[in-house]
Amino acid sequence: MLTVNDLRVTFKSTGKEAIHGINFQMSAGERLGIVGESGSGKTVTAMAISGLIERRNVNMTGRVMFNDKDLWNLSRNALRTVQGKEIGVVFQEPMTSLDPLMKIGAQVEETLVIHTRTKPEKRKQLALRALHEVGIASPEIVYNKYPHQLSGGQRQRIMIAAAMIILPKLLICDEPTTALDVSVQAQILQLLHRMNEEYHVGILLISHDLKVVKNLCDRVIVMYRGNIVEEGKTEEVFSNPKHEYTQRLVAAIPQRRRYEQ
């Protein structure tokens, strides 16, 4: 489904190359994690794949192929037909992604407005169903609320509903659970797993939290300073890390301790 070949990204303002010629592939319906500390290049990689990085601000070389489409050679209008419809994105902090002046229903329906000719009555029906599927209680009430009236966990579910309403082939999740407490974090991961199982949507999970990736992803890529330093099945990478940086990441995972009286 997705092939990244010799991806290099350089910011024009600083002349700094943030991504140094990385290569990886992702199959349809796969759950792939990209992990690394802040500044490792994982979010820049996701932004480049999704087409959300401002082209005038960077120099990009290499190829990003998505279902036989060369995303970097598409016109801006052609790329917009892919964004949202075939590739959905869920960001770390939904409060900065949701429009504070728009009601939830209108924001969930936005992809349908852009990419389809669905009538308003049908759009509302689909939006309510999407809200129900992501576990929103009383969708009819939430549909008419504003983002500030909801909790962080509810807002993140809204973002997933908005991204999934048109059933994209790929869902890019950039630190989707970072701002949430542990119990809500687990619920969001379960939700993403169910979306993957039921609709066969591929999930590309960007995270600095190895435990989150371990709980969701089949395969993991480890990035360090703009390079991929290790890649493989999640269990194998976590149980037997080869690269020194991966070893340090795995060693830093908090372990449960049993205290005896």
Tab-separated table of C-alpha atoms in Angstrom, residues 53-213:
chain	number	residue	atom	x	y	z
A	53	ILE	CA	4.103	19.486	5.119
A	54	GLU	CA	4.367	22.898	3.416
A	55	ARG	CA	6.259	22.258	0.180
A	56	ARG	CA	7.476	25.844	-0.050
A	57	ASN	CA	9.246	25.459	3.295
A	58	VAL	CA	11.210	22.291	2.521
A	59	ASN	CA	13.231	20.522	-0.121
A	60	MET	CA	12.083	16.914	-0.471
A	61	THR	CA	13.644	14.186	-2.576
A	62	GLY	CA	12.853	10.497	-2.994
A	63	ARG	CA	9.472	8.940	-3.657
A	64	VAL	CA	6.345	8.238	-1.642
A	65	MET	CA	4.088	5.771	-3.456
A	66	PHE	CA	0.587	5.208	-2.121
A	67	ASN	CA	-1.528	2.617	-3.971
A	68	ASP	CA	0.437	3.269	-7.186
A	69	LYS	CA	0.117	7.057	-6.832
A	70	ASP	CA	3.340	9.070	-6.650
A	71	LEU	CA	2.180	11.554	-4.013
A	72	TRP	CA	4.947	14.096	-4.613
A	73	ASN	CA	4.227	14.336	-8.321
A	74	LEU	CA	0.522	14.948	-7.830
A	75	SER	CA	-0.840	18.443	-8.285
A	76	ARG	CA	-2.151	20.169	-5.176
A	77	ASN	CA	-5.750	19.529	-6.305
A	78	ALA	CA	-5.036	15.864	-7.038
A	79	LEU	CA	-3.360	15.473	-3.639
A	80	ARG	CA	-6.450	16.876	-1.925
A	81	THR	CA	-8.501	14.011	-3.374
A	82	VAL	CA	-6.200	11.613	-1.508
A	83	GLN	CA	-6.003	13.551	1.771
A	84	GLY	CA	-8.935	12.749	4.009
A	85	LYS	CA	-10.521	10.361	1.535
A	86	GLU	CA	-7.744	7.743	1.329
A	87	ILE	CA	-5.353	8.976	4.027
A	88	GLY	CA	-6.731	10.183	7.368
A	89	VAL	CA	-4.713	11.855	10.125
A	90	VAL	CA	-5.248	11.991	13.902
A	91	PHE	CA	-3.046	14.469	15.745
A	92	GLN	CA	-1.669	14.526	19.280
A	93	GLU	CA	-3.805	17.345	20.687
A	94	PRO	CA	-7.303	17.480	19.192
A	95	MET	CA	-8.052	20.857	20.772
A	96	THR	CA	-5.582	22.464	18.355
A	97	SER	CA	-6.985	20.486	15.403
A	98	LEU	CA	-10.694	20.979	16.036
A	99	ASP	CA	-12.235	24.340	15.168
A	100	PRO	CA	-13.416	25.870	18.480
A	101	LEU	CA	-16.177	27.801	16.679
A	102	MET	CA	-17.681	24.827	14.813
A	103	LYS	CA	-20.044	22.294	16.296
A	104	ILE	CA	-18.844	18.702	16.463
A	105	GLY	CA	-21.321	17.427	13.883
A	106	ALA	CA	-20.129	19.847	11.201
A	107	GLN	CA	-16.497	18.902	11.831
A	108	VAL	CA	-17.144	15.164	11.647
A	109	GLU	CA	-19.068	15.676	8.393
A	110	GLU	CA	-16.402	17.886	6.798
A	111	THR	CA	-14.700	15.081	4.852
A	112	LEU	CA	-18.044	14.071	3.372
A	113	VAL	CA	-18.678	17.675	2.296
A	114	ILE	CA	-15.283	17.904	0.588
A	115	HIS	CA	-15.101	14.493	-1.064
A	116	THR	CA	-18.698	13.406	-1.701
A	117	ARG	CA	-22.061	14.750	-2.784
A	118	THR	CA	-23.870	13.255	0.180
A	119	LYS	CA	-27.043	15.109	1.109
A	120	PRO	CA	-27.188	16.874	4.513
A	121	GLU	CA	-29.657	14.383	6.011
A	122	LYS	CA	-27.449	11.457	5.034
A	123	ARG	CA	-24.305	13.241	6.255
A	124	LYS	CA	-25.850	13.676	9.695
A	125	GLN	CA	-26.874	10.031	9.771
A	126	LEU	CA	-23.326	8.945	8.892
A	127	ALA	CA	-21.830	11.347	11.440
A	128	LEU	CA	-24.031	10.022	14.224
A	129	ARG	CA	-23.091	6.472	13.303
A	130	ALA	CA	-19.380	7.396	13.312
A	131	LEU	CA	-19.718	9.009	16.745
A	132	HIS	CA	-21.477	5.908	18.040
A	133	GLU	CA	-18.795	3.596	16.601
A	134	VAL	CA	-15.990	5.424	18.385
A	135	GLY	CA	-17.786	5.074	21.696
A	136	ILE	CA	-19.322	8.509	22.129
A	137	ALA	CA	-22.259	8.329	24.530
A	138	SER	CA	-25.386	10.220	23.407
A	139	PRO	CA	-24.137	11.059	19.870
A	140	GLU	CA	-27.195	13.226	19.177
A	141	ILE	CA	-26.259	15.534	22.064
A	142	VAL	CA	-22.521	15.600	21.306
A	143	TYR	CA	-23.299	16.335	17.633
A	144	ASN	CA	-24.488	19.829	18.656
A	145	LYS	CA	-21.736	20.593	21.164
A	146	TYR	CA	-18.500	22.561	20.748
A	147	PRO	CA	-15.010	21.096	21.377
A	148	HIS	CA	-14.464	22.956	24.662
A	149	GLN	CA	-17.542	21.234	26.100
A	150	LEU	CA	-15.920	17.797	25.793
A	151	SER	CA	-13.163	15.971	27.654
A	152	GLY	CA	-9.772	15.218	26.132
A	153	GLY	CA	-10.708	11.583	25.562
A	154	GLN	CA	-13.972	12.573	23.886
A	155	ARG	CA	-12.175	15.049	21.614
A	156	GLN	CA	-9.704	12.392	20.537
A	157	ARG	CA	-12.591	10.050	19.714
A	158	ILE	CA	-14.128	12.876	17.664
A	159	MET	CA	-10.887	13.177	15.674
A	160	ILE	CA	-10.920	9.438	14.979
A	161	ALA	CA	-14.593	9.575	13.955
A	162	ALA	CA	-13.872	12.473	11.574
A	163	ALA	CA	-10.905	10.622	10.050
A	164	MET	CA	-12.778	7.310	9.742
A	165	ILE	CA	-16.174	8.514	8.478
A	166	ILE	CA	-15.188	7.956	4.855
A	167	LEU	CA	-13.156	4.779	5.642
A	168	PRO	CA	-9.648	5.718	4.450
A	169	LYS	CA	-7.097	3.089	3.438
A	170	LEU	CA	-4.478	4.550	5.817
A	171	LEU	CA	-4.882	6.264	9.189
A	172	ILE	CA	-1.803	8.180	10.396
A	173	CYS	CA	-1.905	8.695	14.173
A	174	ASP	CA	0.683	11.152	15.497
A	175	GLU	CA	1.025	10.658	19.273
A	176	PRO	CA	-2.761	10.128	19.615
A	177	THR	CA	-2.664	9.176	23.313
A	178	THR	CA	0.063	11.421	24.747
A	179	ALA	CA	-2.254	13.956	26.389
A	180	LEU	CA	-4.575	11.321	27.855
A	181	ASP	CA	-4.542	9.514	31.192
A	182	VAL	CA	-3.706	5.812	31.275
A	183	SER	CA	-7.266	4.453	31.291
A	184	VAL	CA	-8.425	6.683	28.413
A	185	GLN	CA	-5.199	5.884	26.551
A	186	ALA	CA	-6.047	2.180	26.711
A	187	GLN	CA	-9.559	2.862	25.397
A	188	ILE	CA	-8.210	4.812	22.407
A	189	LEU	CA	-5.750	2.018	21.565
A	190	GLN	CA	-8.566	-0.541	21.756
A	191	LEU	CA	-10.632	1.674	19.467
A	192	LEU	CA	-7.833	1.924	16.880
A	193	HIS	CA	-7.352	-1.848	17.044
A	194	ARG	CA	-11.059	-2.406	16.426
A	195	MET	CA	-11.118	0.049	13.496
A	196	ASN	CA	-8.218	-1.884	11.981
A	197	GLU	CA	-9.854	-5.273	12.515
A	198	GLU	CA	-13.341	-4.302	11.324
A	199	TYR	CA	-12.471	-2.062	8.377
A	200	HIS	CA	-8.971	-3.261	7.448
A	201	VAL	CA	-7.679	0.301	7.611
A	202	GLY	CA	-3.896	0.458	7.841
A	203	ILE	CA	-2.598	2.298	10.918
A	204	LEU	CA	0.711	4.170	10.983
A	205	LEU	CA	1.286	5.031	14.644
A	206	ILE	CA	3.855	7.702	15.501
A	207	SER	CA	4.915	7.644	19.149
A	208	HIS	CA	7.779	8.122	21.580
A	209	ASP	CA	6.056	5.659	23.939
A	210	LEU	CA	7.248	2.141	23.220
A	211	LYS	CA	4.553	0.586	25.415
A	212	VAL	CA	1.837	2.171	23.257
A	213	VAL	CA	3.436	0.816	20.082
